[in-house]
Coordinates of N, CA and C in Angstrom, one line a residue:
M1 N 147.8 -204.5 170.5 CA 147.8 -203.6 171.6 C 149.2 -202.9 171.8
L2 N 150.2 -203.5 171.5 CA 151.5 -202.9 171.6 C 151.6 -201.8 170.5
F3 N 151.1 -202.1 169.3 CA 151.1 -201.1 168.3 C 150.4 -199.8 168.6
L4 N 149.2 -200.1 169.3 CA 148.4 -198.9 169.7 C 149.1 -198.0 170.7
T5 N 149.8 -198.6 171.7 CA 150.5 -197.8 172.7 C 151.7 -197.0 172.0
Q6 N 152.3 -197.6 171.1 CA 153.4 -196.9 170.3 C 152.8 -195.8 169.4
L7 N 151.7 -196.0 168.9 CA 151.1 -195.0 168.1 C 150.7 -193.8 169.0
F8 N 150.1 -193.9 170.2 CA 149.8 -192.8 171.1 C 151.1 -192.2 171.6
G9 N 152.0 -193.0 171.9 CA 153.3 -192.4 172.5 C 154.0 -191.5 171.5
S10 N 154.0 -191.8 170.2 CA 154.7 -191.0 169.2 C 153.9 -189.8 168.8
T11 N 152.6 -189.9 168.8 CA 151.7 -188.7 168.5 C 151.6 -187.7 169.6
L12 N 151.5 -188.1 170.8 CA 151.3 -187.2 171.9 C 152.6 -187.2 172.7
K13 N 153.5 -186.3 172.4 CA 154.8 -186.2 173.0 C 154.7 -185.8 174.5
S14 N 153.7 -184.9 174.8 CA 153.5 -184.5 176.2 C 152.5 -185.3 176.9
S15 N 152.3 -186.5 176.4 CA 151.3 -187.4 177.1 C 152.0 -188.6 177.7
K16 N 151.4 -189.1 178.7 CA 151.9 -190.3 179.3 C 150.8 -191.4 179.3
C17 N 151.1 -192.4 178.5 CA 150.1 -193.4 178.3 C 150.3 -194.6 179.3
L18 N 149.3 -195.0 179.9 CA 149.3 -196.1 180.9 C 148.6 -197.2 180.4
V19 N 149.3 -198.2 179.9 CA 148.6 -199.3 179.3 C 148.9 -200.6 180.2
N20 N 147.9 -201.3 180.5 CA 148.1 -202.6 181.2 C 148.0 -203.7 180.1
A21 N 149.0 -204.5 179.9 CA 149.0 -205.5 178.8 C 147.9 -206.6 179.1
A22 N 147.6 -206.8 180.4 CA 146.7 -207.8 180.7 C 145.2 -207.4 180.4
T23 N 145.0 -206.1 180.5 CA 143.6 -205.7 180.2 C 143.6 -204.9 178.9
T24 N 142.3 -204.7 178.4 CA 142.3 -204.0 177.1 C 141.8 -202.6 177.4
N25 N 141.8 -202.1 178.7 CA 141.5 -200.7 179.0 C 142.6 -199.8 178.6
L26 N 142.4 -198.7 178.0 CA 143.5 -197.8 177.7 C 143.3 -196.5 178.4
E27 N 144.2 -196.0 179.2 CA 144.1 -194.8 179.9 C 145.2 -193.9 179.4
C28 N 144.9 -192.6 179.1 CA 145.8 -191.6 178.6 C 145.7 -190.4 179.4
V29 N 146.9 -189.9 179.9 CA 147.0 -188.7 180.7 C 147.7 -187.7 179.9
R30 N 147.1 -186.6 179.6 CA 147.8 -185.5 178.8 C 148.0 -184.4 179.6
Y31 N 149.3 -183.8 179.6 CA 149.7 -182.7 180.4 C 149.6 -181.4 179.6
A32 N 149.5 -180.2 180.2 CA 149.4 -179.0 179.5 C 150.7 -178.7 178.7
S33 N 150.5 -178.3 177.5 CA 151.6 -178.0 176.6 C 152.0 -176.5 176.7
K34 N 151.1 -175.7 177.1 CA 151.4 -174.2 177.2 C 150.9 -173.7 178.5
K35 N 151.5 -172.6 178.9 CA 151.1 -172.0 180.1 C 149.8 -171.2 179.9
S36 N 148.9 -171.4 180.8 CA 147.6 -170.8 180.5 C 147.7 -169.2 180.8
M37 N 146.9 -168.5 180.0 CA 147.0 -167.0 180.2 C 146.0 -166.6 181.3
G38 N 146.5 -166.0 182.2 CA 145.6 -165.4 183.3 C 145.3 -163.9 183.0
S39 N 144.5 -163.3 183.8 CA 144.1 -162.0 183.6 C 145.2 -161.0 183.9
T40 N 145.4 -160.0 183.3 CA 146.5 -159.0 183.6 C 145.9 -157.8 184.2
R41 N 146.7 -157.1 185.0 CA 146.2 -156.0 185.8 C 146.5 -154.6 185.1
N42 N 147.4 -154.7 184.1 CA 147.8 -153.4 183.4 C 147.3 -153.5 182.0
S43 N 146.0 -153.8 181.8 CA 145.3 -153.7 180.5 C 145.2 -152.3 180.1
P44 N 145.1 -152.0 178.8 CA 145.0 -150.6 178.3 C 143.7 -150.0 178.8
I45 N 143.7 -148.8 179.3 CA 142.5 -148.1 179.7 C 142.0 -147.2 178.6
T46 N 140.8 -147.4 178.3 CA 140.3 -146.6 177.2 C 139.2 -145.7 177.7
R47 N 139.7 -144.5 178.3 CA 138.8 -143.6 178.8 C 138.7 -142.5 177.8
R48 N 137.5 -141.9 177.8 CA 137.3 -140.7 176.9 C 138.0 -139.5 177.4
P49 N 138.7 -138.7 176.6 CA 139.3 -137.5 177.1 C 138.4 -136.4 177.6
K50 N 138.8 -135.6 178.5 CA 137.9 -134.5 179.1 C 137.9 -133.3 178.2
H51 N 138.8 -133.0 177.3 CA 138.9 -131.9 176.5 C 138.9 -130.6 177.3
R52 N 139.8 -130.5 178.2 CA 139.8 -129.3 179.1 C 140.6 -128.2 178.3
G53 N 140.3 -126.9 178.7 CA 141.0 -125.8 178.0 C 140.0 -124.7 177.7
W54 N 140.4 -123.9 176.7 CA 139.6 -122.7 176.3 C 138.4 -123.3 175.5
R55 N 137.2 -122.7 175.7 CA 136.1 -123.0 175.0 C 135.8 -121.7 174.1
V56 N 136.1 -120.6 174.5 CA 135.7 -119.3 173.8 C 137.1 -118.5 173.7
Q57 N 137.3 -118.1 172.5 CA 138.5 -117.3 172.2 C 138.4 -115.9 172.5
D58 N 139.5 -115.1 172.6 CA 139.5 -113.7 172.8 C 138.8 -113.0 171.7
G59 N 137.9 -112.1 172.1 CA 137.2 -111.3 171.1 C 135.8 -111.8 170.7
H60 N 135.4 -112.9 171.1 CA 134.0 -113.5 170.8 C 133.0 -112.9 171.7
Y61 N 131.8 -112.9 171.2 CA 130.7 -112.5 172.0 C 130.0 -113.7 172.6
V62 N 129.6 -113.6 173.8 CA 129.0 -114.8 174.5 C 127.7 -114.4 175.2
Q63 N 126.8 -115.3 175.5 CA 125.7 -115.1 176.3 C 126.0 -115.4 177.8
E64 N 125.2 -115.1 178.7 CA 125.5 -115.4 180.0 C 125.3 -116.9 180.3
R65 N 126.1 -117.4 181.2 CA 126.1 -118.8 181.6 C 126.9 -119.6 180.5
T66 N 127.6 -119.0 179.6 CA 128.4 -119.7 178.7 C 129.8 -120.1 179.3
I67 N 130.2 -121.4 179.1 CA 131.4 -121.9 179.6 C 132.6 -121.3 178.8
L68 N 133.5 -120.6 179.5 CA 134.6 -120.0 178.8 C 135.9 -120.9 178.8
A69 N 136.1 -121.7 179.9 CA 137.2 -122.5 180.1 C 137.0 -123.6 181.1
T70 N 137.6 -124.8 180.9 CA 137.5 -125.8 181.9 C 139.0 -126.1 182.2
Q71 N 139.3 -126.5 183.5 CA 140.6 -126.7 183.8 C 140.7 -127.7 185.1
L72 N 141.8 -128.4 185.3 CA 142.0 -129.2 186.4 C 142.9 -128.4 187.4
R73 N 143.8 -127.8 187.0 CA 144.7 -126.9 187.8 C 144.4 -125.5 187.5
P74 N 144.7 -124.5 188.3 CA 144.4 -123.1 188.0 C 145.3 -122.5 186.9
R75 N 144.9 -122.7 185.7 CA 145.7 -122.0 184.6 C 145.0 -120.7 184.3
F76 N 143.7 -120.6 184.4 CA 142.9 -119.4 184.1 C 142.3 -118.9 185.3
H77 N 142.1 -117.6 185.4 CA 141.5 -117.0 186.6 C 140.3 -116.1 186.1
P78 N 139.3 -116.0 187.0 CA 138.1 -115.1 186.6 C 138.5 -113.6 186.8
G79 N 138.0 -112.8 185.8 CA 138.0 -111.4 185.9 C 136.7 -110.8 186.0
L80 N 136.4 -109.7 185.3 CA 135.2 -109.0 185.4 C 134.0 -109.8 184.8
Y81 N 133.0 -110.0 185.6 CA 131.7 -110.6 185.1 C 132.0 -112.1 184.6
V82 N 132.9 -112.7 185.4 CA 133.2 -114.1 185.1 C 133.1 -114.9 186.4
G83 N 132.4 -116.0 186.4 CA 132.2 -116.9 187.6 C 133.2 -118.0 187.6
F84 N 133.5 -118.5 188.8 CA 134.5 -119.6 188.9 C 133.7 -120.8 189.6
G85 N 133.5 -121.9 189.0 CA 132.8 -123.0 189.5 C 133.7 -123.8 190.4
K86 N 133.2 -124.7 191.3 CA 134.0 -125.4 192.2 C 134.8 -126.5 191.6
N87 N 134.7 -126.9 190.3 CA 135.6 -127.7 189.6 C 136.5 -127.0 188.7
G88 N 136.6 -125.6 188.9 CA 137.5 -124.9 188.1 C 137.0 -124.3 186.9
T89 N 135.8 -124.4 186.5 CA 135.1 -124.0 185.3 C 134.9 -122.5 185.4
L90 N 135.3 -121.8 184.3 CA 135.0 -120.3 184.3 C 133.8 -120.2 183.3
Y91 N 132.9 -119.3 183.8 CA 131.6 -119.1 183.0 C 131.2 -117.6 183.0
A92 N 130.5 -117.2 182.0 CA 130.1 -115.8 181.9 C 129.0 -115.5 182.8
L93 N 129.0 -114.4 183.4 CA 127.9 -113.9 184.3 C 127.0 -112.9 183.5
E94 N 127.6 -112.3 182.5 CA 126.8 -111.3 181.7 C 127.1 -111.6 180.2
K95 N 126.2 -111.2 179.3 CA 126.5 -111.3 177.9 C 127.4 -110.2 177.4
G96 N 128.3 -110.5 176.6 CA 129.3 -109.4 176.2 C 130.4 -110.1 175.4
K97 N 131.5 -109.2 175.3 CA 132.7 -109.6 174.6 C 133.8 -110.2 175.5
V98 N 134.4 -111.2 175.1 CA 135.4 -111.9 175.9 C 136.8 -111.2 175.7
V99 N 137.5 -110.9 176.8 CA 138.8 -110.3 176.7 C 139.6 -111.1 177.6
V100 N 140.8 -111.6 177.1 CA 141.7 -112.4 177.9 C 142.9 -111.5 178.2
T101 N 143.3 -111.4 179.4 CA 144.5 -110.6 179.8 C 145.4 -111.3 180.6
C102 N 146.6 -111.0 180.7 CA 147.7 -111.6 181.5 C 148.0 -110.7 182.7
E103 N 147.7 -111.1 183.9 CA 147.8 -110.2 185.1 C 148.6 -110.8 186.2
K104 N 149.2 -110.0 187.0 CA 149.9 -110.5 188.2 C 148.9 -110.9 189.2
I105 N 149.1 -112.0 189.9 CA 148.1 -112.4 191.0 C 148.8 -112.4 192.4
N106 N 148.1 -112.2 193.4 CA 148.5 -112.3 194.8 C 147.6 -113.3 195.4
P107 N 147.9 -114.6 195.5 CA 147.1 -115.6 196.1 C 146.9 -115.4 197.6
N108 N 145.7 -115.7 198.0 CA 145.4 -115.6 199.5 C 145.7 -117.0 200.0
L109 N 146.9 -117.2 200.7 CA 147.3 -118.6 201.1 C 146.6 -119.0 202.4
E110 N 145.7 -118.2 202.9 CA 144.8 -118.7 203.9 C 143.7 -119.7 203.4
R111 N 143.4 -119.6 202.2 CA 142.4 -120.5 201.5 C 143.1 -121.8 201.2
T112 N 142.4 -122.9 201.4 CA 143.0 -124.2 201.2 C 143.3 -124.4 199.7
W113 N 142.4 -123.9 198.8 CA 142.6 -124.1 197.4 C 143.9 -123.4 196.9
S114 N 144.1 -122.2 197.5 CA 145.3 -121.4 197.1 C 146.5 -122.1 197.7
R115 N 146.5 -122.5 198.9 CA 147.6 -123.2 199.5 C 148.0 -124.5 198.8
L116 N 147.0 -125.2 198.2 CA 147.2 -126.4 197.6 C 148.0 -126.1 196.2
N117 N 147.7 -125.1 195.5 CA 148.2 -124.8 194.2 C 149.4 -123.9 194.2
Y118 N 149.5 -122.9 195.2 CA 150.6 -121.9 195.2 C 151.5 -121.9 196.4
A119 N 151.5 -123.0 197.2 CA 152.3 -123.0 198.5 C 153.8 -123.0 198.1
D120 N 154.2 -123.6 197.0 CA 155.6 -123.6 196.7 C 156.2 -122.3 196.0
R121 N 155.3 -121.4 195.7 CA 155.6 -120.1 195.1 C 155.3 -118.9 195.9
V122 N 155.7 -118.9 197.1 CA 155.3 -117.9 198.1 C 155.9 -116.6 197.8
N123 N 157.2 -116.5 197.6 CA 157.8 -115.1 197.4 C 158.1 -114.9 195.9
S124 N 157.4 -115.5 194.9 CA 157.7 -115.3 193.5 C 156.5 -114.5 192.9
V125 N 156.8 -113.8 191.9 CA 155.8 -113.1 191.1 C 155.1 -114.1 190.1
I126 N 153.7 -114.2 190.2 CA 153.0 -115.1 189.4 C 152.1 -114.3 188.4
Y127 N 152.2 -114.7 187.2 CA 151.3 -114.1 186.2 C 150.4 -115.2 185.6
K128 N 149.1 -114.9 185.5 CA 148.1 -115.9 185.1 C 147.2 -115.1 184.1
K129 N 146.6 -116.0 183.2 CA 145.6 -115.4 182.3 C 144.2 -115.3 183.0
H130 N 143.6 -114.1 182.8 CA 142.4 -113.8 183.3 C 141.3 -113.6 182.2
F131 N 140.2 -114.3 182.4 CA 139.1 -114.1 181.5 C 138.2 -113.0 182.0
N132 N 137.9 -112.0 181.1 CA 137.0 -110.8 181.5 C 135.9 -110.8 180.4
I133 N 134.7 -110.3 180.9 CA 133.6 -110.1 180.0 C 133.3 -108.5 180.0
I134 N 133.3 -107.9 178.8 CA 132.9 -106.5 178.7 C 131.5 -106.5 178.2
P135 N 130.6 -106.1 179.1 CA 129.2 -106.2 178.7 C 128.8 -105.3 177.6
E136 N 127.8 -105.7 176.9 CA 127.3 -104.8 175.8 C 126.7 -103.6 176.4
P137 N 126.8 -102.5 175.7 CA 126.2 -101.2 176.3 C 124.6 -101.3 176.3
Q138 N 124.1 -100.8 177.3 CA 122.6 -100.8 177.4 C 122.0 -99.7 176.6
H139 N 120.8 -99.9 176.2 CA 120.1 -98.8 175.4 C 119.9 -97.6 176.3
D140 N 119.7 -96.4 175.8 CA 119.5 -95.2 176.5 C 118.1 -94.9 176.6
K141 N 117.2 -95.7 176.3 CA 115.7 -95.4 176.3 C 115.1 -96.0 177.6
F142 N 115.0 -95.2 178.6 CA 114.4 -95.6 179.8 C 113.1 -94.9 180.0
V143 N 112.1 -95.6 180.5 CA 110.8 -95.1 180.7 C 110.5 -95.2 182.1
L144 N 110.0 -94.1 182.8 CA 109.6 -94.1 184.1 C 108.1 -94.5 184.2
I145 N 107.8 -95.3 185.2 CA 106.5 -95.7 185.4 C 106.0 -95.1 186.7
D146 N 104.9 -94.4 186.6 CA 104.3 -93.8 187.8 C 103.7 -94.9 188.7
I147 N 103.9 -94.8 190.0 CA 103.3 -95.7 190.9 C 102.0 -95.1 191.4
L148 N 100.9 -95.8 191.3 CA 99.7 -95.3 191.7 C 99.4 -95.5 193.2

């Protein structure tokens, strides 16, 4: 019995063996040898990118309702025949050729969207890119229909 307790004591260094010499029952208590790993709060986030930016380059022909640019902050502004979505998306209202110009803007600071983005640039000159659509010329063949 004594040999058995020495064997357990030498192999399990982080163990405490409790042996009663009068009885043959052997109780062994083993303590943790490593700190357990808990869950971490700053695990790597694997989100898919949004791919914001230009969708159509200058000089390309587009159909109506084609997305021209997506944005989070106002980098691009709508020009002729270009719509502005509530999430900042620019889209074509007519089919035609895309022309990108750089123009000076005068933001209306009474609007909350303009105040949010341009409040710190009140007395400065601001130049932004504008997307414009030049519509295709219509055909010159018109037919009048008589109303009966």
